[in-house]
Amino acid sequence: MKIALDPTPLHHDFSLLELPRAVAELGYEYLQLTPHVDMIPFFNHPKADDDLVTKFKKACTDAGVGIASVLPVLRWSGPDEDAREAAVRYWKRAIQITVDLGVNVMNTEFNGRPEKAEESERAFYRSMEELVPIIEREGIDVRIDPHPDDFVEDGQAAIRVIRGINSKNVGMVIVACHQFHMGADLPGIMRTAGDLVRLVHVADTMDHHRSNGLRYITNPPGNAARVHQHLKIGDGDVNWDEFFGGLGELGFYDRKDTVMVSSVFAENENAHEVSRYQLQTMNDYIAKYSTR
């Protein structure tokens, strides 16, 4: 298993080419390349040319930091066909960037719209028909997160959609702080998914269902807003013994293809301190629940 840092909180303090050194100084051996305005931004065409990709790869090598995964977020399930076709084009370039970086793991979100779940699912499988042959040819392993406000949010439903792709090159991401939108039965989701779980994000969140659904109040009442946070371990309601223990039962820690990412976004002002805390705390839980 690789342990990586999502450096999103560092984007405002460091340039793209400075990020690997910053990640190394925080004690991490790997980073997750998340959306960045100079590389693969949210929802739009990748902005890096071959020269910048080469420079970023060298910056990682010089810092002694590997790239555990590349994370694009694109509208490949959008019910708007023009947006979907564009997202497929953007995905092709993102795959090429990943290959050129020497990385074989990409993780992403289902995207689409929950109020148009049927239309979004059709769009998703249409995109996969075009992309899966490329993904398989390039030897990329794509892992998908049922993100709050995607066309599929429930964890068990996400497993079914992934199985429907019928490709060994597509697996599942479990994000701890999304679990209260995923059906809340994290042990059950892990057991059903099994080896499909190949990448996890570690961040805490409050359970928005508590206090009779009044922990968070949004107006007008009954609106479709989704609420979650990316807090450091211990600041929310995630049952961490359940999370890390469940991964231990899956043998997650002993596999070469798995990735664990610290993804705390709520405390940019304390990003360095929090990143170090996350690494130590993750390692403590891994030691507790590893089968070795």
PDB file of C-alpha atoms in Angstrom:
ATOM      1  CA  MET A   1       0.000   0.000   0.000  1.00  0.00           C
ATOM      2  CA  LYS A   2       1.096   3.552  -0.770  1.00  0.00           C
ATOM      3  CA  ILE A   3       0.305   6.404   1.606  1.00  0.00           C
ATOM      4  CA  ALA A   4      -0.116   9.722  -0.209  1.00  0.00           C
ATOM      5  CA  LEU A   5      -0.952  13.327   0.532  1.00  0.00           C
ATOM      6  CA  ASP A   6      -3.556  15.269  -1.410  1.00  0.00           C
ATOM      7  CA  PRO A   7      -1.707  18.592  -1.674  1.00  0.00           C
ATOM      8  CA  THR A   8      -4.771  20.703  -2.506  1.00  0.00           C
ATOM      9  CA  PRO A   9      -4.372  22.849   0.668  1.00  0.00           C
ATOM     10  CA  LEU A  10      -0.846  23.704  -0.495  1.00  0.00           C
ATOM     11  CA  HIS A  11      -1.851  24.953  -3.957  1.00  0.00           C
ATOM     12  CA  HIS A  12      -2.047  28.583  -2.844  1.00  0.00           C
ATOM     13  CA  ASP A  13       1.387  28.574  -1.197  1.00  0.00           C
ATOM     14  CA  PHE A  14       3.382  26.581  -3.738  1.00  0.00           C
ATOM     15  CA  SER A  15       3.529  26.412  -7.507  1.00  0.00           C
ATOM     16  CA  LEU A  16       2.860  23.140  -9.286  1.00  0.00           C
ATOM     17  CA  LEU A  17       6.574  22.385  -9.577  1.00  0.00           C
ATOM     18  CA  GLU A  18       7.175  23.216  -5.901  1.00  0.00           C
ATOM     19  CA  LEU A  19       4.509  20.813  -4.616  1.00  0.00           C
ATOM     20  CA  PRO A  20       6.637  17.634  -4.633  1.00  0.00           C
ATOM     21  CA  ARG A  21       9.272  19.210  -2.391  1.00  0.00           C
ATOM     22  CA  ALA A  22       6.587  20.524  -0.026  1.00  0.00           C
ATOM     23  CA  VAL A  23       4.997  17.059   0.183  1.00  0.00           C
ATOM     24  CA  ALA A  24       8.370  15.439   0.897  1.00  0.00           C
ATOM     25  CA  GLU A  25       9.077  17.927   3.691  1.00  0.00           C
ATOM     26  CA  LEU A  26       5.823  16.872   5.348  1.00  0.00           C
ATOM     27  CA  GLY A  27       7.089  13.284   5.508  1.00  0.00           C
ATOM     28  CA  TYR A  28       5.096  11.707   2.662  1.00  0.00           C
ATOM     29  CA  GLU A  29       6.642   9.424   0.058  1.00  0.00           C
ATOM     30  CA  TYR A  30       3.762   9.898  -2.396  1.00  0.00           C
ATOM     31  CA  LEU A  31       1.355  12.567  -3.547  1.00  0.00           C
ATOM     32  CA  GLN A  32      -1.989  12.391  -5.279  1.00  0.00           C
ATOM     33  CA  LEU A  33      -2.111  14.705  -8.300  1.00  0.00           C
ATOM     34  CA  THR A  34      -5.487  16.340  -7.786  1.00  0.00           C
ATOM     35  CA  PRO A  35      -7.071  19.009 -10.020  1.00  0.00           C
ATOM     36  CA  HIS A  36      -4.671  21.903 -10.506  1.00  0.00           C
ATOM     37  CA  VAL A  37      -5.109  24.925 -12.752  1.00  0.00           C
ATOM     38  CA  ASP A  38      -1.753  24.261 -14.427  1.00  0.00           C
ATOM     39  CA  MET A  39      -2.210  20.522 -14.983  1.00  0.00           C
ATOM     40  CA  ILE A  40      -5.712  18.982 -15.081  1.00  0.00           C
ATOM     41  CA  PRO A  41      -8.235  21.547 -13.781  1.00  0.00           C
ATOM     42  CA  PHE A  42     -11.776  20.794 -12.689  1.00  0.00           C
ATOM     43  CA  PHE A  43     -14.175  20.147 -15.598  1.00  0.00           C
ATOM     44  CA  ASN A  44     -11.989  21.628 -18.340  1.00  0.00           C
ATOM     45  CA  HIS A  45      -9.335  20.550 -20.792  1.00  0.00           C
ATOM     46  CA  PRO A  46      -5.924  19.695 -19.277  1.00  0.00           C
ATOM     47  CA  LYS A  47      -3.621  22.704 -19.434  1.00  0.00           C
ATOM     48  CA  ALA A  48      -0.208  21.021 -19.227  1.00  0.00           C
ATOM     49  CA  ASP A  49       1.862  20.572 -22.354  1.00  0.00           C
ATOM     50  CA  ASP A  50       4.450  17.804 -22.684  1.00  0.00           C
ATOM     51  CA  ASP A  51       7.210  20.092 -21.423  1.00  0.00           C
ATOM     52  CA  LEU A  52       5.393  20.875 -18.165  1.00  0.00           C
ATOM     53  CA  VAL A  53       4.534  17.192 -17.647  1.00  0.00           C
ATOM     54  CA  THR A  54       8.243  16.345 -18.021  1.00  0.00           C
ATOM     55  CA  LYS A  55       9.213  19.097 -15.580  1.00  0.00           C
ATOM     56  CA  PHE A  56       6.686  17.920 -12.994  1.00  0.00           C
ATOM     57  CA  LYS A  57       7.881  14.339 -13.293  1.00  0.00           C
ATOM     58  CA  LYS A  58      11.474  15.532 -12.734  1.00  0.00           C
ATOM     59  CA  ALA A  59      10.396  17.659  -9.763  1.00  0.00           C
ATOM     60  CA  CYS A  60       8.898  14.553  -8.172  1.00  0.00           C
ATOM     61  CA  THR A  61      12.041  12.535  -8.855  1.00  0.00           C
ATOM     62  CA  ASP A  62      14.268  15.277  -7.450  1.00  0.00           C
ATOM     63  CA  ALA A  63      12.128  15.478  -4.293  1.00  0.00           C
ATOM     64  CA  GLY A  64      12.053  11.708  -3.865  1.00  0.00           C
ATOM     65  CA  VAL A  65       8.257  11.686  -4.076  1.00  0.00           C
ATOM     66  CA  GLY A  66       6.211   9.284  -6.167  1.00  0.00           C
ATOM     67  CA  ILE A  67       2.834   9.976  -7.755  1.00  0.00           C
ATOM     68  CA  ALA A  68       0.415   7.444  -6.303  1.00  0.00           C
ATOM     69  CA  SER A  69      -2.534   8.493  -8.453  1.00  0.00           C
ATOM     70  CA  VAL A  70      -3.853  11.130 -10.831  1.00  0.00           C
ATOM     71  CA  LEU A  71      -7.333  12.508 -10.072  1.00  0.00           C
ATOM     72  CA  PRO A  72      -9.293  14.244 -12.851  1.00  0.00           C
ATOM     73  CA  VAL A  73     -12.835  15.483 -12.181  1.00  0.00           C
ATOM     74  CA  LEU A  74     -14.696  15.782 -15.492  1.00  0.00           C
ATOM     75  CA  ARG A  75     -18.322  15.693 -16.652  1.00  0.00           C
ATOM     76  CA  TRP A  76     -18.126  12.273 -18.307  1.00  0.00           C
ATOM     77  CA  SER A  77     -21.587  11.375 -16.984  1.00  0.00           C
ATOM     78  CA  GLY A  78     -23.218  14.695 -17.714  1.00  0.00           C
ATOM     79  CA  PRO A  79     -26.692  14.410 -19.199  1.00  0.00           C
ATOM     80  CA  ASP A  80     -25.706  17.272 -21.513  1.00  0.00           C
ATOM     81  CA  GLU A  81     -24.237  15.470 -24.527  1.00  0.00           C
ATOM     82  CA  ASP A  82     -21.920  18.280 -25.600  1.00  0.00           C
ATOM     83  CA  ALA A  83     -20.387  18.386 -22.109  1.00  0.00           C
ATOM     84  CA  ARG A  84     -20.080  14.602 -22.037  1.00  0.00           C
ATOM     85  CA  GLU A  85     -18.310  14.454 -25.403  1.00  0.00           C
ATOM     86  CA  ALA A  86     -15.922  17.189 -24.288  1.00  0.00           C
ATOM     87  CA  ALA A  87     -15.209  15.326 -21.042  1.00  0.00           C
ATOM     88  CA  VAL A  88     -14.267  12.198 -22.997  1.00  0.00           C
ATOM     89  CA  ARG A  89     -11.786  14.243 -25.027  1.00  0.00           C
ATOM     90  CA  TYR A  90     -10.369  15.707 -21.838  1.00  0.00           C
ATOM     91  CA  TRP A  91     -10.140  12.218 -20.329  1.00  0.00           C
ATOM     92  CA  LYS A  92      -8.048  11.028 -23.263  1.00  0.00           C
ATOM     93  CA  ARG A  93      -5.523  13.791 -22.670  1.00  0.00           C
ATOM     94  CA  ALA A  94      -5.558  13.135 -18.903  1.00  0.00           C
ATOM     95  CA  ILE A  95      -4.805   9.463 -19.561  1.00  0.00           C
ATOM     96  CA  GLN A  96      -1.871  10.424 -21.788  1.00  0.00           C
ATOM     97  CA  ILE A  97      -0.518  12.748 -19.093  1.00  0.00           C
ATOM     98  CA  THR A  98      -0.810   9.929 -16.551  1.00  0.00           C
ATOM     99  CA  VAL A  99       1.071   7.541 -18.825  1.00  0.00           C
ATOM    100  CA  ASP A 100       3.778  10.134 -19.482  1.00  0.00           C
ATOM    101  CA  LEU A 101       4.192  10.653 -15.728  1.00  0.00           C
ATOM    102  CA  GLY A 102       4.804   6.925 -15.364  1.00  0.00           C
ATOM    103  CA  VAL A 103       1.674   6.437 -13.260  1.00  0.00           C
ATOM    104  CA  ASN A 104      -0.836   3.595 -13.672  1.00  0.00           C
ATOM    105  CA  VAL A 105      -3.577   4.697 -11.228  1.00  0.00           C
ATOM    106  CA  MET A 106      -6.304   7.271 -11.790  1.00  0.00           C
ATOM    107  CA  ASN A 107      -9.179   7.995  -9.443  1.00  0.00           C
ATOM    108  CA  THR A 108     -12.217  10.119 -10.071  1.00  0.00           C
ATOM    109  CA  GLU A 109     -15.905  10.703  -9.330  1.00  0.00           C
ATOM    110  CA  PHE A 110     -19.042   9.402 -11.015  1.00  0.00           C
ATOM    111  CA  ASN A 111     -20.275  12.966 -11.611  1.00  0.00           C
ATOM    112  CA  GLY A 112     -23.620  13.318 -13.416  1.00  0.00           C
ATOM    113  CA  ARG A 113     -26.771  14.579 -11.736  1.00  0.00           C
ATOM    114  CA  PRO A 114     -28.741  12.740  -9.009  1.00  0.00           C
ATOM    115  CA  GLU A 115     -32.043  14.241 -10.186  1.00  0.00           C
ATOM    116  CA  LYS A 116     -31.285  12.797 -13.632  1.00  0.00           C
ATOM    117  CA  ALA A 117     -29.826   9.505 -12.510  1.00  0.00           C
ATOM    118  CA  GLU A 118     -31.144   7.408 -15.387  1.00  0.00           C
ATOM    119  CA  GLU A 119     -29.958   9.844 -18.052  1.00  0.00           C
ATOM    120  CA  SER A 120     -26.596  10.202 -16.286  1.00  0.00           C
ATOM    121  CA  GLU A 121     -26.089   6.453 -16.099  1.00  0.00           C
ATOM    122  CA  ARG A 122     -26.703   6.173 -19.832  1.00  0.00           C
ATOM    123  CA  ALA A 123     -24.144   8.926 -20.422  1.00  0.00           C
ATOM    124  CA  PHE A 124     -21.647   7.250 -18.069  1.00  0.00           C
ATOM    125  CA  TYR A 125     -21.743   3.889 -19.831  1.00  0.00           C
ATOM    126  CA  ARG A 126     -21.570   5.625 -23.209  1.00  0.00           C
ATOM    127  CA  SER A 127     -18.364   7.335 -22.099  1.00  0.00           C
ATOM    128  CA  MET A 128     -16.965   4.099 -20.707  1.00  0.00           C
ATOM    129  CA  GLU A 129     -17.559   2.302 -24.004  1.00  0.00           C
ATOM    130  CA  GLU A 130     -15.119   4.738 -25.597  1.00  0.00           C
ATOM    131  CA  LEU A 131     -12.643   5.064 -22.744  1.00  0.00           C
ATOM    132  CA  VAL A 132     -12.325   1.523 -21.365  1.00  0.00           C
ATOM    133  CA  PRO A 133     -10.442   0.195 -24.427  1.00  0.00           C
ATOM    134  CA  ILE A 134      -7.917   3.036 -24.003  1.00  0.00           C
ATOM    135  CA  ILE A 135      -7.690   2.507 -20.240  1.00  0.00           C
ATOM    136  CA  GLU A 136      -7.075  -1.208 -20.707  1.00  0.00           C
ATOM    137  CA  ARG A 137      -4.597  -0.697 -23.548  1.00  0.00           C
ATOM    138  CA  GLU A 138      -2.530   1.740 -21.470  1.00  0.00           C
ATOM    139  CA  GLY A 139      -2.632  -0.451 -18.368  1.00  0.00           C
ATOM    140  CA  ILE A 140      -4.350   2.204 -16.257  1.00  0.00           C
ATOM    141  CA  ASP A 141      -6.405   1.272 -13.201  1.00  0.00           C
ATOM    142  CA  VAL A 142      -9.314   3.701 -12.758  1.00  0.00           C
ATOM    143  CA  ARG A 143     -11.002   3.909  -9.370  1.00  0.00           C
ATOM    144  CA  ILE A 144     -14.314   5.728  -8.896  1.00  0.00           C
ATOM    145  CA  ASP A 145     -15.766   7.511  -5.868  1.00  0.00           C
ATOM    146  CA  PRO A 146     -19.548   7.867  -5.366  1.00  0.00           C
ATOM    147  CA  HIS A 147     -19.311  11.533  -4.425  1.00  0.00           C
ATOM    148  CA  PRO A 148     -22.182  13.405  -2.764  1.00  0.00           C
ATOM    149  CA  ASP A 149     -24.319  14.964  -5.515  1.00  0.00           C
ATOM    150  CA  ASP A 150     -23.218  12.423  -8.148  1.00  0.00           C
ATOM    151  CA  PHE A 151     -25.783  10.411 -10.094  1.00  0.00           C
ATOM    152  CA  VAL A 152     -24.925   7.487  -7.828  1.00  0.00           C
ATOM    153  CA  GLU A 153     -24.164   8.304  -4.186  1.00  0.00           C
ATOM    154  CA  ASP A 154     -25.045   5.085  -2.371  1.00  0.00           C
ATOM    155  CA  GLY A 155     -22.085   2.755  -1.864  1.00  0.00           C
ATOM    156  CA  GLN A 156     -23.866  -0.477  -2.740  1.00  0.00           C
ATOM    157  CA  ALA A 157     -25.342   1.088  -5.872  1.00  0.00           C
ATOM    158  CA  ALA A 158     -21.869   2.312  -6.858  1.00  0.00           C
ATOM    159  CA  ILE A 159     -20.525  -1.241  -6.664  1.00  0.00           C
ATOM    160  CA  ARG A 160     -23.242  -2.414  -9.048  1.00  0.00           C
ATOM    161  CA  VAL A 161     -22.488   0.361 -11.548  1.00  0.00           C
ATOM    162  CA  ILE A 162     -18.756  -0.440 -11.452  1.00  0.00           C
ATOM    163  CA  ARG A 163     -19.399  -4.145 -11.946  1.00  0.00           C
ATOM    164  CA  GLY A 164     -21.579  -3.259 -14.915  1.00  0.00           C
ATOM    165  CA  ILE A 165     -18.520  -1.849 -16.709  1.00  0.00           C
ATOM    166  CA  ASN A 166     -17.153  -5.398 -16.765  1.00  0.00           C
ATOM    167  CA  SER A 167     -13.490  -4.401 -16.711  1.00  0.00           C
ATOM    168  CA  LYS A 168     -10.764  -5.519 -14.311  1.00  0.00           C
ATOM    169  CA  ASN A 169      -9.236  -2.070 -14.820  1.00  0.00           C
ATOM    170  CA  VAL A 170     -12.005  -0.260 -12.931  1.00  0.00           C
ATOM    171  CA  GLY A 171     -12.333  -0.309  -9.158  1.00  0.00           C
ATOM    172  CA  MET A 172     -13.789   1.716  -6.305  1.00  0.00           C
ATOM    173  CA  VAL A 173     -12.705   4.618  -4.122  1.00  0.00           C
ATOM    174  CA  ILE A 174     -14.050   4.830  -0.586  1.00  0.00           C
ATOM    175  CA  VAL A 175     -13.862   8.296   0.932  1.00  0.00           C
ATOM    176  CA  ALA A 176     -14.385   8.072   4.681  1.00  0.00           C
ATOM    177  CA  CYS A 177     -16.025  11.495   4.923  1.00  0.00           C
ATOM    178  CA  HIS A 178     -18.571  10.599   2.221  1.00  0.00           C
ATOM    179  CA  GLN A 179     -19.909   7.590   4.100  1.00  0.00           C
ATOM    180  CA  PHE A 180     -22.986   9.317   5.508  1.00  0.00           C
ATOM    181  CA  HIS A 181     -24.130   9.940   1.923  1.00  0.00           C
ATOM    182  CA  MET A 182     -23.171   6.395   0.889  1.00  0.00           C
ATOM    183  CA  GLY A 183     -25.755   4.649   3.055  1.00  0.00           C
ATOM    184  CA  ALA A 184     -23.708   4.896   6.292  1.00  0.00           C
ATOM    185  CA  ASP A 185     -23.088   1.102   6.387  1.00  0.00           C
ATOM    186  CA  LEU A 186     -19.369   1.293   5.667  1.00  0.00           C
ATOM    187  CA  PRO A 187     -18.553  -2.264   6.865  1.00  0.00           C
ATOM    188  CA  GLY A 188     -21.286  -3.658   4.616  1.00  0.00           C
ATOM    189  CA  ILE A 189     -20.056  -1.648   1.628  1.00  0.00           C
ATOM    190  CA  MET A 190     -16.485  -2.846   2.192  1.00  0.00           C
ATOM    191  CA  ARG A 191     -17.551  -6.467   2.481  1.00  0.00           C
ATOM    192  CA  THR A 192     -19.587  -6.294  -0.728  1.00  0.00           C
ATOM    193  CA  ALA A 193     -16.899  -4.431  -2.656  1.00  0.00           C
ATOM    194  CA  GLY A 194     -13.991  -6.619  -1.551  1.00  0.00           C
ATOM    195  CA  ASP A 195     -11.010  -6.232  -3.883  1.00  0.00           C
ATOM    196  CA  LEU A 196     -12.819  -3.497  -5.811  1.00  0.00           C
ATOM    197  CA  VAL A 197     -11.727  -1.180  -2.987  1.00  0.00           C
ATOM    198  CA  ARG A 198      -8.307  -0.091  -4.194  1.00  0.00           C
ATOM    199  CA  LEU A 199      -8.041   3.518  -3.030  1.00  0.00           C
ATOM    200  CA  VAL A 200      -9.321   5.313   0.071  1.00  0.00           C
ATOM    201  CA  HIS A 201      -9.371   8.929   1.208  1.00  0.00           C
ATOM    202  CA  VAL A 202      -8.910   9.643   4.893  1.00  0.00           C
ATOM    203  CA  ALA A 203     -10.763  12.657   6.281  1.00  0.00           C
ATOM    204  CA  ASP A 204     -13.390  13.107   8.978  1.00  0.00           C
ATOM    205  CA  THR A 205     -16.850  14.657   8.799  1.00  0.00           C
ATOM    206  CA  MET A 206     -19.950  15.270  10.875  1.00  0.00           C
ATOM    207  CA  ASP A 207     -22.924  12.957  10.401  1.00  0.00           C
ATOM    208  CA  HIS A 208     -25.573  15.248   8.935  1.00  0.00           C
ATOM    209  CA  HIS A 209     -28.313  12.738   9.835  1.00  0.00           C
ATOM    210  CA  ARG A 210     -27.840  13.222  13.579  1.00  0.00           C
ATOM    211  CA  SER A 211     -29.992  15.414  15.808  1.00  0.00           C
ATOM    212  CA  ASN A 212     -33.113  14.451  13.873  1.00  0.00           C
ATOM    213  CA  GLY A 213     -31.538  15.749  10.691  1.00  0.00           C
ATOM    214  CA  LEU A 214     -31.069  19.203  12.206  1.00  0.00           C
ATOM    215  CA  ARG A 215     -27.303  19.177  12.708  1.00  0.00           C
ATOM    216  CA  TYR A 216     -27.077  21.281   9.553  1.00  0.00           C
ATOM    217  CA  ILE A 217     -29.908  23.597   8.616  1.00  0.00           C
ATOM    218  CA  THR A 218     -30.083  24.904   5.060  1.00  0.00           C
ATOM    219  CA  ASN A 219     -32.704  27.191   3.638  1.00  0.00           C
ATOM    220  CA  PRO A 220     -35.144  26.871   2.081  1.00  0.00           C
ATOM    221  CA  PRO A 221     -36.138  23.701   3.978  1.00  0.00           C
ATOM    222  CA  GLY A 222     -36.095  20.574   1.854  1.00  0.00           C
ATOM    223  CA  ASN A 223     -33.533  21.813  -0.672  1.00  0.00           C
ATOM    224  CA  ALA A 224     -31.230  19.281  -2.272  1.00  0.00           C
ATOM    225  CA  ALA A 225     -27.946  20.574  -0.806  1.00  0.00           C
ATOM    226  CA  ARG A 226     -25.373  17.953   0.226  1.00  0.00           C
ATOM    227  CA  VAL A 227     -23.204  18.724   3.234  1.00  0.00           C
ATOM    228  CA  HIS A 228     -19.927  17.121   4.269  1.00  0.00           C
ATOM    229  CA  GLN A 229     -16.467  18.191   5.395  1.00  0.00           C
ATOM    230  CA  HIS A 230     -12.876  17.005   4.995  1.00  0.00           C
ATOM    231  CA  LEU A 231     -11.693  17.342   8.603  1.00  0.00           C
ATOM    232  CA  LYS A 232      -8.673  15.782  10.275  1.00  0.00           C
ATOM    233  CA  ILE A 233      -9.089  12.405  11.947  1.00  0.00           C
ATOM    234  CA  GLY A 234     -10.985  12.764  15.226  1.00  0.00           C
ATOM    235  CA  ASP A 235     -12.779  16.022  14.486  1.00  0.00           C
ATOM    236  CA  GLY A 236     -15.987  14.387  13.213  1.00  0.00           C
ATOM    237  CA  ASP A 237     -18.237  11.364  13.557  1.00  0.00           C
ATOM    238  CA  VAL A 238     -16.408   8.763  11.443  1.00  0.00           C
ATOM    239  CA  ASN A 239     -15.810   5.534  13.362  1.00  0.00           C
ATOM    240  CA  TRP A 240     -12.109   5.128  12.642  1.00  0.00           C
ATOM    241  CA  ASP A 241     -11.735   1.724  14.254  1.00  0.00           C
ATOM    242  CA  GLU A 242     -14.523   0.541  11.966  1.00  0.00           C
ATOM    243  CA  PHE A 243     -12.868   2.159   8.921  1.00  0.00           C
ATOM    244  CA  PHE A 244      -9.309   0.966   9.470  1.00  0.00           C
ATOM    245  CA  GLY A 245     -10.472  -2.359  10.873  1.00  0.00           C
ATOM    246  CA  GLY A 246     -12.602  -2.968   7.795  1.00  0.00           C
ATOM    247  CA  LEU A 247      -9.641  -2.253   5.535  1.00  0.00           C
ATOM    248  CA  GLY A 248      -7.572  -4.674   7.576  1.00  0.00           C
ATOM    249  CA  GLU A 249     -10.161  -7.407   7.030  1.00  0.00           C
ATOM    250  CA  LEU A 250      -9.893  -6.771   3.276  1.00  0.00           C
ATOM    251  CA  GLY A 251      -6.107  -7.165   3.386  1.00  0.00           C
ATOM    252  CA  PHE A 252      -5.898  -3.618   2.032  1.00  0.00           C
ATOM    253  CA  TYR A 253      -2.622  -2.819   3.801  1.00  0.00           C
ATOM    254  CA  ASP A 254      -0.745  -5.787   2.374  1.00  0.00           C
ATOM    255  CA  ARG A 255      -1.572  -5.227  -1.302  1.00  0.00           C
ATOM    256  CA  LYS A 256       0.763  -3.523  -3.764  1.00  0.00           C
ATOM    257  CA  ASP A 257      -2.053  -1.936  -5.786  1.00  0.00           C
ATOM    258  CA  THR A 258      -3.770  -0.013  -2.974  1.00  0.00           C
ATOM    259  CA  VAL A 259      -3.468   3.688  -2.088  1.00  0.00           C
ATOM    260  CA  MET A 260      -4.425   5.594   1.062  1.00  0.00           C
ATOM    261  CA  VAL A 261      -4.695   9.368   0.700  1.00  0.00           C
ATOM    262  CA  SER A 262      -4.887  12.015   3.401  1.00  0.00           C
ATOM    263  CA  SER A 263      -7.401  14.529   2.054  1.00  0.00           C
ATOM    264  CA  VAL A 264      -8.082  17.194   4.662  1.00  0.00           C
ATOM    265  CA  PHE A 265      -9.295  20.455   3.109  1.00  0.00           C
ATOM    266  CA  ALA A 266     -10.858  22.274   6.064  1.00  0.00           C
ATOM    267  CA  GLU A 267      -7.737  23.768   7.656  1.00  0.00           C
ATOM    268  CA  ASN A 268      -5.529  25.437   5.041  1.00  0.00           C
ATOM    269  CA  GLU A 269      -4.109  27.687   7.753  1.00  0.00           C
ATOM    270  CA  ASN A 270      -2.792  24.592   9.569  1.00  0.00           C
ATOM    271  CA  ALA A 271      -2.130  22.416   6.521  1.00  0.00           C
ATOM    272  CA  HIS A 272       1.451  21.509   7.465  1.00  0.00           C
ATOM    273  CA  GLU A 273       0.620  20.550  11.048  1.00  0.00           C
ATOM    274  CA  VAL A 274      -2.514  18.672  10.004  1.00  0.00           C
ATOM    275  CA  SER A 275      -0.720  16.757   7.236  1.00  0.00           C
ATOM    276  CA  ARG A 276       1.902  15.510   9.692  1.00  0.00           C
ATOM    277  CA  TYR A 277      -0.808  14.604  12.206  1.00  0.00           C
ATOM    278  CA  GLN A 278      -2.711  12.677   9.553  1.00  0.00           C
ATOM    279  CA  LEU A 279       0.362  10.666   8.539  1.00  0.00           C
ATOM    280  CA  GLN A 280       1.191   9.694  12.110  1.00  0.00           C
ATOM    281  CA  THR A 281      -2.411   8.844  12.975  1.00  0.00           C
ATOM    282  CA  MET A 282      -2.938   6.787   9.817  1.00  0.00           C
ATOM    283  CA  ASN A 283       0.234   4.823  10.541  1.00  0.00           C
ATOM    284  CA  ASP A 284      -0.904   4.215  14.126  1.00  0.00           C
ATOM    285  CA  TYR A 285      -4.231   2.778  12.948  1.00  0.00           C
ATOM    286  CA  ILE A 286      -2.541   0.725  10.238  1.00  0.00           C
ATOM    287  CA  ALA A 287      -0.193  -0.801  12.828  1.00  0.00           C
ATOM    288  CA  LYS A 288      -3.228  -1.626  14.971  1.00  0.00           C
ATOM    289  CA  TYR A 289      -5.210  -3.354  12.225  1.00  0.00           C
ATOM    290  CA  SER A 290      -2.621  -4.684   9.781  1.00  0.00           C
ATOM    291  CA  THR A 291      -2.630  -8.463   9.477  1.00  0.00           C
ATOM    292  CA  ARG A 292       1.171  -8.555   9.383  1.00  0.00           C
TER     293      ARG A 292
END
